[in-house]
Amino acid sequence: MDRDEHGRPDEEAVKKVTVQYSIFENYISALHPGLINAANWTFDDLQIGRLRRQILQCYRQLEAKTANGSKFPPLKVYVYDEVDVPELEPLLRSQIYCSRGQWGTDVQVHDFFATSSIRTDDPAEADFFFVPGYAICVLEGNLYTLDEVDDLYKNLVQALPYFNASGGRNHVFVFGSGMAQSVFQSWREHIPQAIVLTPETELFNDFAWVAEPPFHTWKDVAIPGSLDLVEVIGLIEKAKPLSERQYLVAFFGKVAADRGPHPWVGGVDVRAEIHKLKELP
């Protein structure tokens, strides 16, 4: 790829590479990494992930190029990677396979911090430390069991070089599934004070034994779950113009018995109540 005298990539070249790669990823992301690695191809899942990160790094360099002379960022975030912490590698497997649907939240938040102007490569000047991981995807993709995911996160936290300085209070994790941080079963012992980004703030019915929501409003942040482009287009097609609406609500999920009140705690069937609102103007 062409670069200028400062070693920064050519903008047009990055755009061309991105278009070609995005078409490739659109097809290959539907394949389980096990199928990719078992195929007689000239690349494997790990190499695809590296290429993806290289393209993201080029975008970050371009953003730095256009941001010269702009305002100082309001905060700075250090993003851990596998070079810093090898224990991250198993939790970052199958990046493209994990980039779709709500599980893609974990990947997209990682992409955001990896390319953002608020990212810093100097941990000494960081206000926050972002810890990427695709826990729900590597679990549901049968790469690891729930207990293995727990062990991976315990080993990871112990290996984070800047975690203990604040007790984890300035460390940010993302858990984009209904399990939220409960996918890391030992989170209360290992990251009780860390900041969690998640679209799920309530109890998860599949974990009937968890009777206290893991989400804490004093430290955690509720974020939108990821939607694939086809889902976004579908919602836009069915949405009324704002001028014709009396209420503005967005709901994406299933309404079913297994997603009703929590088995132990009970309460209102929130999804069913939201579904009743569909006939409102």
Coordinates of C-alpha atoms in Angstrom, one line a residue:
M1 CA 0.0 0.0 0.0
D2 CA 1.3 3.4 -1.0
R3 CA 2.4 5.7 1.9
D4 CA 3.5 9.3 2.2
E5 CA 6.8 10.6 3.5
H6 CA 5.6 10.2 7.1
G7 CA 4.7 6.6 6.5
R8 CA 0.9 7.2 6.5
P9 CA -1.2 5.2 4.0
D10 CA -2.7 6.8 0.9
E11 CA -6.4 7.6 1.4
E12 CA -7.6 6.3 -2.0
A13 CA -5.6 3.1 -1.6
V14 CA -7.2 2.5 1.8
K15 CA -10.7 3.0 0.4
K16 CA -10.1 0.6 -2.4
V17 CA -8.7 -2.1 -0.1
T18 CA -11.6 -1.6 2.3
V19 CA -14.2 -2.0 -0.4
Q20 CA -12.6 -5.2 -1.6
Y21 CA -12.2 -6.6 1.9
S22 CA -15.8 -5.7 2.9
I23 CA -17.1 -7.7 0.0
F24 CA -14.9 -10.6 1.0
E25 CA -15.9 -10.4 4.7
N26 CA -19.6 -10.2 3.8
Y27 CA -19.3 -13.8 2.5
I28 CA -16.7 -15.3 4.7
S29 CA -18.2 -14.1 8.0
A30 CA -21.0 -16.6 7.6
L31 CA -18.5 -19.4 7.9
H32 CA -17.5 -20.9 11.3
P33 CA -13.8 -20.5 11.9
G34 CA -13.5 -24.2 12.1
L35 CA -14.7 -24.6 8.5
I36 CA -12.2 -21.9 7.3
N37 CA -9.3 -23.5 9.1
A38 CA -10.2 -27.0 7.9
A39 CA -10.5 -25.9 4.2
N40 CA -7.7 -26.3 1.8
W41 CA -7.3 -22.6 1.3
T42 CA -4.2 -20.3 1.3
F43 CA -5.4 -18.5 4.5
D44 CA -6.9 -19.3 7.8
D45 CA -9.1 -17.4 10.3
L46 CA -6.1 -16.0 12.2
Q47 CA -4.7 -14.4 9.0
I48 CA -8.1 -12.9 8.1
G49 CA -8.2 -11.3 11.6
R50 CA -4.7 -9.9 11.1
L51 CA -5.7 -8.4 7.7
R52 CA -8.8 -6.8 9.3
R53 CA -6.8 -5.2 12.1
Q54 CA -4.2 -3.9 9.6
I55 CA -7.0 -2.2 7.6
L56 CA -8.4 -0.7 10.8
Q57 CA -4.9 0.5 11.8
C58 CA -4.7 2.3 8.4
Y59 CA -7.9 4.1 9.1
R60 CA -6.6 5.2 12.5
Q61 CA -3.5 6.6 10.8
L62 CA -5.7 8.4 8.3
E63 CA -7.8 9.9 11.1
A64 CA -4.7 11.1 12.8
K65 CA -3.6 12.7 9.5
T66 CA -6.8 14.7 9.2
A67 CA -7.0 15.5 12.9
N68 CA -3.7 17.4 13.0
G69 CA -4.3 20.8 14.7
S70 CA -7.7 19.8 16.0
K71 CA -8.8 20.0 19.6
F72 CA -7.1 17.9 22.2
P73 CA -9.4 14.8 22.9
P74 CA -11.5 15.1 26.0
L75 CA -10.2 11.7 27.3
K76 CA -7.7 9.1 26.3
V77 CA -8.2 5.3 26.1
Y78 CA -5.5 2.7 26.0
V79 CA -6.6 -0.4 24.0
Y80 CA -5.0 -3.7 25.1
D81 CA -4.0 -6.1 22.3
E82 CA -2.4 -9.6 22.0
V83 CA 1.1 -8.1 21.7
D84 CA 0.7 -6.5 25.2
V85 CA -1.2 -9.4 26.7
P86 CA -1.0 -12.8 24.9
E87 CA -3.8 -14.0 27.2
L88 CA -6.2 -11.9 25.0
E89 CA -5.7 -14.0 21.9
P90 CA -8.2 -16.8 22.6
L91 CA -10.9 -14.3 23.4
L92 CA -10.3 -12.4 20.2
R93 CA -10.6 -15.4 17.9
S94 CA -13.0 -15.4 15.0
Q95 CA -13.3 -11.7 14.7
I96 CA -15.2 -11.7 11.4
Y97 CA -17.5 -14.6 12.5
C98 CA -18.3 -12.7 15.7
S99 CA -19.0 -9.4 13.9
R100 CA -22.7 -10.1 13.0
G101 CA -25.9 -9.8 15.0
Q102 CA -26.0 -8.6 18.6
W103 CA -22.8 -10.5 19.4
G104 CA -21.2 -8.2 16.9
T105 CA -21.5 -5.5 19.6
D106 CA -18.3 -6.8 21.2
V107 CA -16.4 -6.6 17.9
Q108 CA -17.8 -3.2 16.8
V109 CA -17.0 -1.5 20.2
H110 CA -13.5 -3.0 19.8
D111 CA -13.3 -1.5 16.3
F112 CA -14.4 1.9 17.6
F113 CA -11.8 2.2 20.3
A114 CA -9.1 0.7 18.0
T115 CA -9.6 3.4 15.4
S116 CA -10.8 6.3 17.5
S117 CA -8.9 9.6 17.9
I118 CA -9.2 9.2 21.7
R119 CA -7.0 6.1 21.6
T120 CA -3.5 6.5 23.0
D121 CA -0.5 4.2 22.7
D122 CA 0.9 5.6 26.0
P123 CA -0.6 3.9 29.0
A124 CA 0.8 6.6 31.3
E125 CA -1.5 9.2 29.7
A126 CA -4.6 7.0 29.5
D127 CA -7.8 7.9 31.5
F128 CA -9.3 4.5 30.7
F129 CA -8.1 1.1 29.6
F130 CA -10.3 -0.9 27.1
V131 CA -10.2 -4.7 27.4
P132 CA -11.6 -6.3 24.2
G133 CA -13.1 -9.8 24.1
Y134 CA -15.8 -11.7 22.2
A135 CA -17.0 -13.9 25.1
I136 CA -20.5 -14.8 23.9
C137 CA -19.4 -15.6 20.4
V138 CA -16.5 -17.9 21.4
L139 CA -19.0 -19.6 23.8
E140 CA -21.9 -20.0 21.4
G141 CA -19.6 -20.8 18.5
N142 CA -18.5 -23.8 20.6
L143 CA -14.9 -22.7 20.7
Y144 CA -15.0 -22.8 24.5
T145 CA -17.3 -24.0 27.2
L146 CA -18.7 -21.6 29.8
D147 CA -16.2 -22.8 32.4
E148 CA -13.4 -22.4 29.9
V149 CA -14.5 -18.8 29.1
D150 CA -14.4 -18.1 32.9
D151 CA -10.9 -19.5 33.1
L152 CA -9.8 -17.4 30.1
Y153 CA -11.1 -14.2 31.7
K154 CA -9.5 -15.0 35.1
N155 CA -6.2 -15.6 33.4
L156 CA -6.6 -12.4 31.4
V157 CA -7.4 -10.1 34.3
Q158 CA -4.4 -11.4 36.2
A159 CA -2.2 -10.6 33.2
L160 CA -3.4 -7.0 32.6
P161 CA -0.4 -4.9 33.6
Y162 CA -2.3 -1.7 34.5
F163 CA -5.4 -3.3 36.2
N164 CA -4.3 -3.4 39.8
A165 CA -3.3 0.3 39.9
S166 CA -7.0 1.3 40.3
G167 CA -8.5 -2.0 41.2
G168 CA -9.9 -2.1 37.7
R169 CA -12.0 1.0 38.2
N170 CA -10.6 2.6 35.0
H171 CA -10.9 -0.6 32.9
V172 CA -13.7 -1.0 30.4
F173 CA -15.1 -4.4 29.3
V174 CA -17.8 -5.1 26.8
F175 CA -20.3 -8.0 27.0
G176 CA -22.9 -7.7 24.3
S177 CA -25.2 -10.7 25.0
G178 CA -28.2 -11.3 27.3
M179 CA -25.8 -12.8 29.8
A180 CA -24.0 -9.5 30.0
Q181 CA -20.9 -9.9 32.3
S182 CA -22.4 -13.2 33.7
V183 CA -20.8 -15.0 30.8
F184 CA -17.7 -14.4 32.9
Q185 CA -19.1 -16.3 35.8
S186 CA -16.4 -15.1 38.3
W187 CA -16.7 -11.5 37.4
R188 CA -17.8 -10.5 40.9
E189 CA -14.6 -11.8 42.3
H190 CA -12.3 -10.5 39.6
I191 CA -13.7 -7.3 38.0
P192 CA -16.3 -6.0 40.5
Q193 CA -15.3 -2.4 40.1
A194 CA -14.6 -2.4 36.3
I195 CA -16.8 -0.5 33.9
V196 CA -19.1 -2.8 31.7
L197 CA -20.6 -1.7 28.4
T198 CA -23.7 -3.9 27.6
P199 CA -27.1 -3.6 26.0
E200 CA -28.5 -6.0 28.6
T201 CA -29.2 -4.5 32.0
E202 CA -31.7 -7.0 33.6
L203 CA -31.7 -10.6 34.6
F204 CA -31.1 -13.4 32.1
N205 CA -33.7 -16.1 32.2
D206 CA -31.3 -18.9 31.2
F207 CA -29.4 -18.2 34.4
A208 CA -32.2 -18.8 36.8
W209 CA -29.8 -19.0 39.8
V210 CA -28.6 -15.4 39.2
A211 CA -31.2 -13.3 41.1
E212 CA -29.4 -10.0 41.2
P213 CA -28.9 -8.0 38.0
P214 CA -25.1 -7.6 37.3
F215 CA -25.6 -4.1 35.8
H216 CA -24.8 -1.3 38.2
T217 CA -26.0 2.2 37.2
W218 CA -23.2 3.9 39.2
K219 CA -20.4 2.4 37.0
D220 CA -21.8 0.5 34.0
V221 CA -23.1 1.9 30.7
A222 CA -26.1 0.7 28.7
I223 CA -25.4 0.8 25.0
P224 CA -27.4 -0.2 21.9
G225 CA -27.0 -3.7 20.7
S226 CA -25.5 -4.2 17.2
L227 CA -27.9 -4.7 14.2
D228 CA -26.8 -6.0 10.9
L229 CA -27.4 -3.7 7.9
V230 CA -30.3 -5.8 6.6
E231 CA -32.1 -5.4 9.9
V232 CA -31.5 -1.7 10.0
I233 CA -33.0 -1.4 6.4
G234 CA -36.0 -3.5 7.5
L235 CA -36.7 -1.3 10.4
I236 CA -36.4 1.8 8.3
E237 CA -38.8 0.4 5.7
K238 CA -41.5 -0.3 8.4
A239 CA -41.0 2.9 10.3
K240 CA -43.5 5.7 10.0
P241 CA -42.2 9.3 9.3
L242 CA -41.6 11.1 12.6
S243 CA -44.3 13.6 11.7
E244 CA -46.8 10.8 11.9
R245 CA -45.8 9.4 15.2
Q246 CA -47.1 10.2 18.6
Y247 CA -44.7 7.8 20.3
L248 CA -41.1 6.9 19.4
V249 CA -40.1 3.4 20.5
A250 CA -37.7 0.8 19.0
F251 CA -37.8 -2.8 20.1
F252 CA -35.7 -5.6 18.6
G253 CA -36.0 -9.1 20.0
K254 CA -38.4 -12.0 20.4
V255 CA -41.5 -12.2 22.4
A256 CA -41.7 -15.8 23.8
A257 CA -42.4 -17.7 27.0
D258 CA -38.7 -18.3 27.6
R259 CA -38.1 -14.6 27.6
G260 CA -40.9 -13.7 30.0
P261 CA -40.5 -13.0 33.8
H262 CA -37.4 -14.4 35.4
P263 CA -38.0 -17.9 36.8
W264 CA -37.0 -17.1 40.4
V265 CA -37.6 -13.3 40.6
G266 CA -40.8 -13.0 38.6
G267 CA -42.2 -9.6 37.7
V268 CA -43.7 -8.0 34.6
D269 CA -43.3 -9.7 31.2
V270 CA -41.7 -6.6 29.8
R271 CA -41.4 -7.9 26.2
A272 CA -45.0 -8.8 26.0
E273 CA -46.0 -5.4 27.4
I274 CA -43.9 -3.7 24.7
H275 CA -45.4 -5.9 22.0
K276 CA -48.8 -4.6 23.0
L277 CA -47.8 -1.1 22.1
K278 CA -47.3 -2.0 18.4
E279 CA -50.7 -0.7 17.4
L280 CA -50.2 2.7 18.9
P281 CA -49.8 5.6 16.5

